[in-house]
């Protein structure tokens, strides 16, 4: 027995020795991996360059070139973060001094508190959103999405950089400079520009959050002041929809930050009101910096500009920025392209875009640096009874506890906002044509949207066409069919196409080919925003579509909602005409209000049905129309057993058509 015990003890020791050797080998392997990743990171963060203002090739730093990058490698442990972000801040400041000059650096930078309406609460929530990303990234088992801080810009033609090259927009600029700082702490930073010329931030874009802007983003840049006018209703509605959230947000309880490029009184009130209810909302007032530059810059009409950098030279003429000679001639730098549209007095030139971009990068880097400091200083109590703090815990456990606490805070802020009555978060009086009940549905009810607009994430992901063919942001996606090609298909006298459509005809995704090639550019991207549409062709009989499709149900995780009660409020939005369409834009289009009109023979100008029931009236809100059925009710019910609806349209007149930009169901 003694010999057996001795043999068993020897076996245990040998097994323990082998285990220890394997652990040492594993530890060394991990350590070597971290060293290699650190070396690669140092090389990546050591690079610093300004955006070229003129180029004959695509600027590689736009978001399309970043979304397909491999997950950023994370070599960090907590103590290294401070040194990394301090170095990133130093490199950013050094670059800005080179671009704008030492003397003008303090006029522009380190003025976050003045330029941005950033109170303590919004600042904390901004830091928290970054902290959540940091905690997930540092866990060493995070996904690409966890590693990426996603910025999206929603706006009109100014935000879309019309008149400039696409890579000269402030969105591309902020990505270029802020990404280096985020990489310094192990995060990827991607900025996507979803701005659409002439579009307000109203009903269509607010209710199409998922399909236009995507289901995952951390910061939403609102830049619609040019098209929204003085009313703050559209902004209030969009803020409500952001908190109401997409399917992905609701699953993760994430609450994005909203940055509003507007400092008018009404918008400041909206931002303040949203912040008090639970949202991290911030306003931006770049006019403070622009006004200071007007006072300090030498006027190009009277003073030689030789001592100024290209980012400030020929910027101020006769007391006005980007106007008069020679500033007006230097406002846009698109020499590599011809016939560039949008070079107007109300559009920003490349210098203002760049200035806004670096101001936004300055804000991001400062909040990122503050978030790093907060992460290092945090001491959450794991147990209120024994007062055990994070200092005594394993680092991963510490991060997990911090992450759980931060996510709980975001969840509570969301619930706080949603528990606030709708009439305390937006101005009902601004929309007198809508019933209060309808406004509440629009603000807080979960929505589904199929959109033809570009840019839109659902178009890039192949959801709209059902191909499932995901493509990088704005490149090689399903474009649909030219309207000219569709209308050129032969139609006989009875109004039925020959071997082209089934009956009823499917609803085609279409685009205007004439608007695709207005500008000539070799290898340079000018714009990505186009008002594509679903075409209801007149004179061919009934056109039908079912929504949501199986692809849409899968993409937006609508399955769990099938058994939930849905009001079935259906909204059609029609394409907006703009200057590029010319004066005859509406000549061949039928007005949706024609649903209640007839011609001289008393035949209806247009017919619509929802699940076989006729649409009797419509209520117009901007470019969108709520469909009313029997007894003038908005509600069409929950749809079939799969939560789907069949919409049918008929326009008897062969020379009239309907352009639908989005179909929305609440």
XYZ file of C-alpha atoms in Angstrom:
666
model
C 0.000 0.000 0.000
C 2.878 2.332 0.868
C 4.575 1.609 -2.491
C 1.308 2.244 -4.304
C 0.843 5.555 -2.492
C 4.396 6.562 -3.361
C 3.837 5.685 -7.021
C 0.567 7.636 -7.081
C 2.307 10.666 -5.514
C 5.064 10.542 -8.139
C 2.440 10.410 -10.883
C 0.637 13.458 -9.453
C 3.882 15.436 -9.241
C 4.776 14.551 -12.817
C 1.285 15.598 -13.985
C 1.508 18.851 -12.014
C 4.932 19.563 -13.546
C 3.623 19.069 -17.068
C 0.672 21.353 -16.324
C 3.002 24.083 -15.057
C 5.189 23.802 -18.155
C 2.126 24.126 -20.408
C 0.958 27.173 -18.441
C 4.370 28.823 -18.814
C 4.377 28.130 -22.556
C 0.868 29.575 -22.898
C 1.811 32.657 -20.879
C 4.912 33.255 -23.007
C 2.867 32.869 -26.167
C 0.323 35.449 -24.973
C 3.105 37.799 -23.893
C 4.825 37.510 -27.280
C 1.517 38.210 -29.048
C 0.954 41.323 -26.949
C 4.464 42.583 -27.654
C 3.977 42.106 -31.399
C 0.605 43.853 -31.278
C 2.107 46.718 -29.307
C 4.812 47.137 -31.923
C 2.242 47.232 -34.705
C 0.145 49.713 -32.765
C 3.133 52.004 -32.187
C 3.810 52.036 -35.915
C 0.129 52.827 -36.641
C -0.144 55.660 -34.115
C 3.161 57.232 -35.099
C 1.784 58.281 -38.480
C 0.343 61.775 -38.747
C -0.680 63.555 -41.941
C -3.120 66.206 -43.066
C -5.932 65.580 -45.523
C -4.949 66.641 -49.035
C -7.223 69.382 -50.303
C -6.809 68.408 -53.946
C -6.370 64.886 -55.200
C -6.831 62.787 -58.305
C -7.400 59.555 -56.398
C -9.942 58.534 -53.809
C -9.105 59.532 -50.292
C -8.534 56.224 -48.568
C -9.643 57.295 -45.116
C -13.382 57.463 -45.789
C -15.513 54.942 -43.940
C -15.852 52.588 -46.897
C -12.195 51.759 -46.450
C -12.479 51.119 -42.729
C -15.555 48.982 -42.197
C -13.907 45.928 -43.729
C -10.715 46.229 -41.695
C -9.808 43.333 -39.454
C -10.658 43.728 -35.753
C -8.208 46.111 -34.164
C -5.666 44.205 -32.102
C -5.758 45.113 -28.421
C -2.377 44.949 -26.681
C -3.415 47.131 -23.780
C -3.702 46.724 -20.088
C -5.193 49.559 -18.073
C -1.995 51.320 -16.937
C -0.866 51.806 -20.559
C -3.924 53.763 -21.620
C -2.979 57.104 -20.096
C 0.403 57.227 -21.791
C -1.122 56.232 -25.135
C -3.873 58.847 -25.169
C -1.549 61.618 -23.921
C 0.798 60.844 -26.797
C -2.132 60.849 -29.256
C -3.270 64.240 -27.981
C 0.259 65.610 -28.361
C 0.474 64.359 -31.952
C -2.923 65.863 -32.830
C -1.967 69.238 -31.363
C 1.364 69.167 -33.175
C -0.358 68.474 -36.490
C -2.910 71.242 -35.925
C -0.156 73.760 -35.168
C 1.463 72.835 -38.474
C -1.808 73.186 -40.386
C -3.107 76.383 -38.798
C 0.027 77.972 -37.378
C 1.184 78.422 -33.779
C -0.421 81.853 -33.447
C -3.916 80.688 -34.478
C -3.847 77.390 -32.577
C -5.358 78.842 -29.343
C -8.022 80.658 -31.371
C -9.332 77.335 -32.680
C -8.388 74.498 -30.349
C -8.849 73.513 -26.696
C -12.100 75.502 -26.614
C -14.494 72.589 -26.180
C -16.428 74.247 -23.352
C -17.078 77.337 -25.491
C -17.827 75.707 -28.851
C -20.019 72.876 -27.561
C -23.078 73.077 -25.326
C -21.691 70.367 -23.118
C -23.065 70.359 -19.581
C -21.862 67.979 -16.879
C -24.608 65.414 -17.501
C -24.062 65.157 -21.258
C -20.320 65.062 -20.715
C -20.700 62.122 -18.328
C -22.915 60.263 -20.793
C -20.471 60.897 -23.625
C -17.634 59.537 -21.494
C -19.815 56.573 -20.530
C -20.486 55.631 -24.168
C -16.729 55.563 -24.792
C -16.067 53.745 -21.517
C -18.451 50.973 -22.528
C -16.500 50.536 -25.761
C -13.202 50.543 -23.883
C -14.360 47.931 -21.381
C -15.598 45.647 -24.150
C -12.471 46.140 -26.234
C -10.109 45.463 -23.333
C -11.849 42.192 -22.481
C -9.773 40.424 -25.226
C -12.777 38.509 -26.571
C -14.687 41.374 -28.148
C -16.194 41.588 -31.625
C -15.460 44.065 -34.424
C -18.570 45.953 -33.376
C -17.370 46.096 -29.753
C -14.017 47.460 -30.903
C -15.520 50.190 -33.091
C -16.830 53.583 -32.073
C -19.306 54.342 -34.853
C -20.156 57.928 -35.857
C -22.943 58.608 -38.349
C -23.837 61.968 -39.875
C -27.414 62.771 -40.815
C -27.958 66.026 -42.631
C -28.658 67.906 -45.819
C -26.489 69.096 -48.717
C -24.070 70.998 -46.465
C -23.335 67.883 -44.444
C -23.073 65.905 -47.710
C -20.332 68.363 -48.808
C -22.069 69.360 -52.039
C -19.800 71.571 -54.108
C -16.762 69.782 -52.672
C -15.192 66.377 -53.014
C -16.834 63.779 -50.774
C -13.562 63.257 -48.893
C -13.434 66.968 -48.017
C -16.547 66.745 -45.825
C -16.195 67.376 -42.109
C -17.288 63.763 -41.534
C -14.309 62.413 -43.499
C -12.075 64.959 -41.745
C -13.133 63.980 -38.240
C -12.544 60.317 -39.071
C -9.086 61.083 -40.420
C -7.882 62.837 -37.270
C -9.911 61.196 -34.478
C -9.170 57.637 -35.622
C -5.522 57.978 -34.617
C -6.469 58.831 -31.029
C -8.971 55.978 -30.804
C -6.426 53.544 -32.186
C -4.038 54.687 -29.477
C -6.335 53.111 -26.875
C -7.219 50.021 -28.902
C -10.442 51.191 -30.547
C -11.361 51.645 -34.177
C -13.172 54.847 -35.151
C -15.449 54.928 -38.195
C -17.428 57.942 -39.419
C -20.133 57.399 -42.060
C -21.824 60.212 -43.922
C -25.515 59.529 -44.616
C -26.453 63.123 -45.456
C -28.997 63.635 -48.265
C -29.340 66.912 -50.141
C -32.573 68.934 -49.587
C -33.882 66.464 -47.003
C -35.235 67.633 -43.631
C -34.899 65.554 -40.485
C -38.650 64.971 -40.420
C -40.923 61.987 -40.482
C -39.228 59.869 -43.139
C -35.676 59.867 -41.797
C -36.804 59.771 -38.161
C -38.928 56.658 -38.734
C -36.318 55.016 -40.973
C -33.442 55.042 -38.464
C -32.613 51.344 -38.866
C -32.793 51.237 -42.634
C -30.983 54.515 -43.351
C -28.395 54.889 -40.580
C -27.943 51.249 -39.594
C -28.683 49.410 -36.379
C -25.497 50.181 -34.492
C -23.912 53.573 -33.935
C -22.526 55.401 -30.930
C -22.877 59.014 -32.018
C -25.412 60.678 -34.294
C -24.465 64.016 -35.866
C -27.575 66.122 -36.645
C -27.004 68.767 -39.334
C -30.405 69.692 -40.811
C -30.706 73.365 -39.882
C -30.537 74.403 -43.556
C -33.656 72.381 -44.448
C -35.548 72.249 -41.132
C -36.064 75.985 -40.830
C -36.915 77.420 -37.437
C -39.178 74.624 -36.221
C -37.684 72.215 -33.706
C -40.412 69.576 -34.157
C -38.335 67.499 -36.572
C -35.356 67.495 -34.207
C -37.577 66.601 -31.245
C -39.113 63.740 -33.214
C -35.716 62.407 -34.251
C -34.440 62.582 -30.643
C -37.475 60.559 -29.539
C -36.861 57.985 -32.265
C -33.192 57.661 -31.318
C -34.161 56.872 -27.728
C -36.979 54.573 -28.827
C -34.169 52.739 -30.554
C -33.491 50.156 -33.177
C -33.791 46.430 -32.645
C -30.076 46.153 -31.918
C -30.112 49.038 -29.425
C -33.027 47.543 -27.535
C -31.198 44.235 -27.314
C -28.052 45.850 -25.884
C -29.668 48.847 -24.126
C -27.137 51.085 -25.895
C -27.987 54.787 -25.910
C -26.196 56.850 -28.576
C -24.904 60.388 -28.107
C -26.530 63.086 -30.267
C -24.519 66.077 -31.464
C -26.593 68.928 -32.937
C -24.879 71.361 -35.291
C -27.105 74.293 -34.425
C -27.224 76.879 -31.654
C -30.535 78.624 -32.310
C -32.697 79.118 -29.245
C -35.330 76.531 -30.242
C -32.711 73.842 -30.893
C -30.855 74.634 -27.661
C -34.129 74.123 -25.793
C -34.633 70.771 -27.551
C -31.123 69.646 -26.610
C -31.541 70.768 -23.012
C -34.947 69.110 -22.709
C -33.638 65.811 -24.121
C -30.656 65.901 -21.756
C -32.894 66.445 -18.737
C -34.970 63.406 -19.753
C -32.018 61.019 -20.105
C -30.313 61.473 -23.490
C -26.719 62.562 -23.990
C -27.387 65.542 -26.272
C -24.829 68.208 -27.203
C -25.105 71.326 -29.351
C -22.283 72.805 -31.425
C -21.727 76.484 -32.139
C -18.725 76.879 -34.471
C -19.682 80.536 -35.012
C -17.643 81.427 -31.916
C -14.447 80.240 -33.601
C -15.439 81.702 -36.975
C -16.140 85.101 -35.404
C -12.767 85.082 -33.639
C -11.055 84.213 -36.907
C -12.790 87.158 -38.578
C -11.302 89.443 -35.933
C -7.779 88.038 -36.047
C -7.202 86.945 -39.641
C -5.595 89.465 -41.999
C -8.035 90.392 -44.769
C -6.895 88.896 -48.091
C -8.121 91.974 -49.977
C -5.745 94.277 -48.118
C -2.992 92.135 -46.560
C -0.542 89.688 -48.123
C -1.358 86.093 -47.154
C 2.185 84.742 -47.374
C 2.500 84.190 -43.622
C -0.646 82.048 -43.410
C -1.000 78.328 -44.059
C -3.222 77.135 -46.912
C -5.985 76.348 -44.379
C -6.331 80.050 -43.460
C -4.954 81.960 -46.445
C -7.553 83.629 -48.685
C -10.216 82.745 -46.127
C -11.328 86.264 -45.088
C -12.164 88.889 -47.700
C -13.778 92.239 -46.863
C -14.777 90.891 -43.452
C -16.566 87.812 -44.839
C -15.343 84.204 -44.862
C -15.216 82.318 -48.176
C -16.748 85.179 -50.187
C -15.546 88.047 -52.365
C -12.320 87.910 -54.337
C -9.882 86.158 -53.929
C -11.621 84.093 -51.199
C -14.554 83.126 -53.415
C -12.212 81.703 -56.032
C -10.502 79.603 -53.334
C -13.694 78.409 -51.617
C -13.878 75.116 -53.502
C -10.871 73.021 -54.537
C -12.089 70.498 -57.086
C -9.605 71.096 -59.873
C -9.481 67.386 -60.686
C -13.200 67.444 -61.522
C -15.348 69.408 -63.964
C -18.903 70.666 -63.726
C -19.140 69.990 -59.987
C -22.650 70.834 -58.826
C -23.471 72.576 -55.561
C -20.925 75.409 -55.576
C -23.343 77.850 -53.985
C -23.101 80.658 -51.462
C -24.910 78.630 -48.782
C -22.682 75.556 -49.013
C -19.501 75.315 -46.956
C -16.198 75.418 -48.802
C -13.362 72.987 -48.107
C -11.747 75.223 -45.446
C -14.889 75.400 -43.296
C -15.459 71.655 -43.705
C -11.912 71.005 -42.563
C -12.256 73.458 -39.675
C -15.495 71.843 -38.471
C -13.891 68.414 -38.787
C -10.876 69.268 -36.631
C -13.090 71.011 -34.048
C -15.124 67.814 -33.779
C -11.940 65.741 -33.563
C -10.730 68.047 -30.784
C -13.951 67.323 -28.861
C -13.685 63.566 -29.384
C -10.061 63.406 -28.278
C -10.774 65.433 -25.150
C -13.748 63.255 -24.142
C -11.735 60.137 -24.966
C -8.907 61.344 -22.732
C -11.355 62.114 -19.921
C -12.922 58.671 -20.318
C -9.518 57.010 -19.984
C -8.812 58.949 -16.798
C -12.213 58.035 -15.411
C -11.651 54.360 -16.172
C -8.327 54.428 -14.341
C -9.801 56.219 -11.336
C -13.015 54.229 -10.986
C -13.612 52.470 -7.696
C -16.974 50.803 -7.804
C -18.089 48.856 -4.741
C -18.714 45.250 -5.678
C -20.584 44.661 -2.463
C -22.024 47.452 -0.383
C -21.587 45.368 2.762
C -17.902 44.460 2.597
C -16.897 47.599 0.612
C -14.651 45.542 -1.690
C -13.310 47.804 -4.446
C -12.016 47.162 -7.908
C -8.440 47.717 -6.791
C -8.506 44.297 -5.188
C -9.936 42.440 -8.136
C -8.572 40.775 -11.228
C -8.439 43.284 -14.115
C -10.911 41.414 -16.288
C -13.321 41.120 -13.384
C -12.908 44.835 -12.745
C -13.738 45.634 -16.352
C -16.745 43.324 -16.265
C -18.090 45.019 -13.140
C -17.525 48.504 -14.562
C -19.178 47.498 -17.848
C -22.214 46.086 -16.061
C -22.566 49.255 -14.002
C -22.266 51.548 -17.049
C -24.772 49.542 -19.071
C -27.214 49.667 -16.184
C -26.852 53.461 -16.112
C -27.598 53.665 -19.847
C -30.586 51.388 -19.423
C -31.949 53.599 -16.642
C -31.435 56.759 -18.719
C -33.357 55.212 -21.602
C -36.214 54.208 -19.300
C -36.215 57.691 -17.782
C -36.693 59.278 -21.212
C -39.347 56.794 -22.314
C -41.274 57.227 -19.069
C -41.568 60.962 -19.826
C -44.859 61.869 -21.569
C -44.359 62.563 -25.266
C -45.764 66.082 -24.959
C -42.868 66.945 -22.641
C -40.287 65.960 -25.263
C -41.671 67.657 -28.376
C -43.931 70.519 -29.376
C -47.402 69.333 -30.415
C -48.410 72.819 -31.546
C -45.912 72.612 -34.413
C -48.015 69.862 -36.015
C -51.618 70.966 -35.629
C -52.736 68.755 -38.509
C -51.927 65.624 -36.502
C -53.942 64.185 -33.661
C -52.083 63.908 -30.341
C -52.521 60.122 -30.431
C -50.871 59.939 -33.843
C -47.938 62.071 -32.659
C -47.374 59.630 -29.780
C -47.350 56.713 -32.206
C -44.835 58.502 -34.420
C -42.560 59.350 -31.502
C -42.492 56.113 -29.543
C -43.923 53.130 -31.456
C -41.479 50.623 -32.941
C -41.321 51.101 -36.703
C -40.312 49.203 -39.801
C -39.119 51.053 -42.911
C -38.253 50.048 -46.460
C -36.403 52.874 -48.160
C -35.027 53.511 -51.630
C -32.969 56.528 -50.540
C -29.211 56.706 -50.817
C -27.168 56.574 -48.740
C -28.943 53.918 -46.666
C -27.430 50.973 -44.828
C -30.277 48.685 -45.864
C -29.379 49.347 -49.507
C -25.716 48.535 -48.875
C -26.635 45.357 -46.977
C -28.828 44.034 -49.791
C -31.910 44.030 -47.523
C -34.138 46.125 -49.782
C -33.654 43.916 -52.842
C -33.476 40.744 -50.769
C -30.108 39.742 -52.214
C -28.402 39.698 -48.812
C -25.350 40.850 -50.725
C -23.589 43.032 -48.156
C -21.189 45.582 -49.568
C -18.858 48.120 -48.058
C -20.368 51.519 -47.472
C -21.594 52.976 -50.825
C -19.683 50.607 -53.138
C -21.022 47.912 -55.502
C -24.489 47.601 -53.947
C -27.754 46.697 -55.698
C -28.607 49.833 -57.665
C -32.021 48.862 -59.036
C -33.158 49.701 -62.569
C -33.113 52.966 -64.488
C -36.537 54.621 -64.748
C -35.943 55.129 -68.472
C -35.381 51.399 -68.915
C -38.561 50.543 -67.014
C -40.694 53.007 -68.973
C -39.202 51.795 -72.260
C -40.675 48.342 -71.784
C -43.493 47.801 -74.322
C -47.052 48.308 -73.089
C -50.121 47.418 -75.203
C -53.372 49.346 -75.357
C -54.977 47.381 -72.527
C -52.269 48.532 -70.143
C -50.545 45.163 -69.605
C -46.833 44.728 -70.249
C -45.676 42.087 -72.707
C -43.667 39.314 -71.019
C -42.112 41.771 -68.587
C -44.154 41.684 -65.401
C -46.261 39.122 -63.682
C -49.781 40.210 -62.728
C -50.014 42.074 -60.413
C -46.697 43.647 -61.225
C -43.953 43.764 -58.585
C -42.821 47.128 -57.233
C -39.434 47.923 -58.828
C -36.552 49.802 -57.229
C -35.616 52.576 -59.663
C -33.250 55.500 -60.132
C -32.923 58.531 -62.390
C -29.914 57.879 -64.623
C -29.734 61.559 -65.643
C -28.807 62.535 -62.083
C -25.981 60.023 -61.790
C -23.594 61.713 -64.215
C -24.058 65.443 -63.760
C -20.398 65.929 -62.834
C -17.285 64.574 -64.478
C -14.531 63.254 -62.241
C -11.766 60.758 -62.775
C -11.204 58.401 -59.864
C -12.595 60.889 -57.321
C -15.808 60.432 -55.374
C -18.063 63.509 -55.464
C -21.303 62.429 -53.848
C -23.212 59.358 -52.724
C -26.657 60.821 -51.978
C -29.400 60.154 -54.506
C -33.179 60.172 -54.232
C -33.888 56.727 -55.625
C -37.465 55.475 -55.481
C -39.913 52.622 -55.867
C -41.669 53.307 -59.170
C -45.417 52.820 -59.583
C -45.850 53.035 -63.327
C -49.119 54.284 -64.722
C -51.158 52.423 -67.310
C -49.923 48.892 -66.566
C -52.569 47.769 -64.068
C -52.072 46.925 -60.407
C -48.628 47.057 -58.815
C -48.138 45.077 -55.608
C -45.623 44.620 -52.811
C -45.538 42.688 -49.531
C -43.716 44.029 -46.513
C -41.807 43.180 -44.518
C -40.260 40.461 -46.645
C -38.544 37.418 -45.178
C -35.173 39.144 -45.677
C -36.409 42.219 -43.820
C -37.863 40.141 -40.986
C -34.515 38.422 -40.551
C -32.428 41.595 -40.858
C -34.433 43.587 -38.324
C -35.158 40.690 -35.948
C -38.910 41.210 -36.340
C -39.789 37.601 -35.514
C -40.226 38.154 -31.761
C -42.633 41.003 -32.582
C -45.046 38.845 -34.569
C -47.206 38.080 -31.586
C -47.119 41.628 -30.260
C -49.976 43.990 -30.974
C -49.210 46.357 -33.843
C -51.449 49.246 -34.799
C -50.557 48.942 -38.455
C -50.208 52.640 -39.222
C -48.893 52.756 -42.796
C -47.023 55.763 -44.179
C -45.886 56.396 -47.740
C -43.181 58.997 -48.381
C -42.690 60.397 -51.868
C -39.440 61.576 -53.443
C -38.489 65.200 -52.905
C -37.574 67.254 -55.952
C -34.535 69.496 -55.778
C -32.694 71.940 -58.027
C -30.876 69.235 -59.979
C -34.189 67.753 -61.141
C -35.089 70.929 -62.985
C -38.470 72.711 -63.183
C -40.276 69.747 -64.748
C -39.646 67.324 -61.889
C -43.318 66.861 -61.019
C -44.665 66.902 -64.575
C -45.134 63.123 -64.880
C -45.887 62.410 -61.230
C -49.264 61.774 -59.681
C -50.071 63.370 -56.324
C -50.967 60.878 -53.599
C -53.971 63.040 -52.808
C -55.347 61.840 -56.158
C -56.654 58.871 -54.189
C -59.803 60.950 -53.597
C -59.920 62.534 -57.088
C -61.519 61.469 -60.350
C -61.195 62.478 -63.984
C -63.922 63.882 -66.217
C -65.300 60.374 -66.777
C -65.525 59.901 -63.005
C -62.755 57.309 -63.047
C -60.327 57.407 -60.066
C -56.938 58.984 -60.793
C -55.326 56.481 -58.442
C -56.317 53.460 -56.354
C -54.623 51.935 -53.314
C -55.391 48.882 -51.199
C -53.999 47.458 -47.976
C -54.662 43.729 -47.603
C -57.540 44.035 -50.070
C -59.152 47.000 -48.296
C -59.321 50.318 -50.157
C -57.466 53.404 -48.974
C -60.058 56.159 -48.685
C -57.978 59.187 -47.706
C -54.457 60.339 -46.842
C -53.085 62.816 -44.296
C -50.020 64.696 -45.493
C -47.051 65.444 -43.204
C -44.241 66.989 -45.217
C -43.397 64.589 -48.043
C -45.119 61.690 -46.246
C -48.739 60.526 -46.205
C -50.604 58.489 -43.591
C -53.042 56.072 -45.232
C -56.622 56.028 -43.931
C -59.019 53.166 -44.421
C -62.669 52.649 -43.568
C -64.172 55.151 -41.117
C -61.077 57.291 -41.732
C -58.966 55.245 -39.318
C -55.156 55.172 -39.456
C -54.903 51.674 -37.992
C -54.788 48.748 -40.425
C -54.227 46.096 -37.773
C -51.325 43.680 -37.163
C -51.169 42.221 -40.693
C -51.205 38.502 -41.454
C -49.892 35.779 -39.148
C -46.336 36.730 -40.126
C -46.930 40.415 -39.486
C -46.936 41.232 -43.211
C -49.068 43.569 -45.302
C -49.855 43.574 -49.015
C -49.988 47.025 -50.615
C -51.473 47.432 -54.108
C -51.492 50.494 -56.370
C -53.160 51.325 -59.667
C -52.654 54.475 -61.760
C -54.808 54.273 -64.923
C -53.086 57.159 -66.737
C -50.119 55.797 -68.699
C -48.344 59.171 -68.589
C -48.443 59.488 -64.802
C -46.277 57.707 -62.240
C -45.613 57.686 -58.493
C -42.139 57.866 -56.920
C -42.182 56.360 -53.411
C -38.993 56.915 -51.437
C -39.979 54.970 -48.293
C -42.762 52.761 -46.945
C -43.152 52.770 -43.156
C -45.242 50.597 -40.835
C -45.827 51.335 -37.141
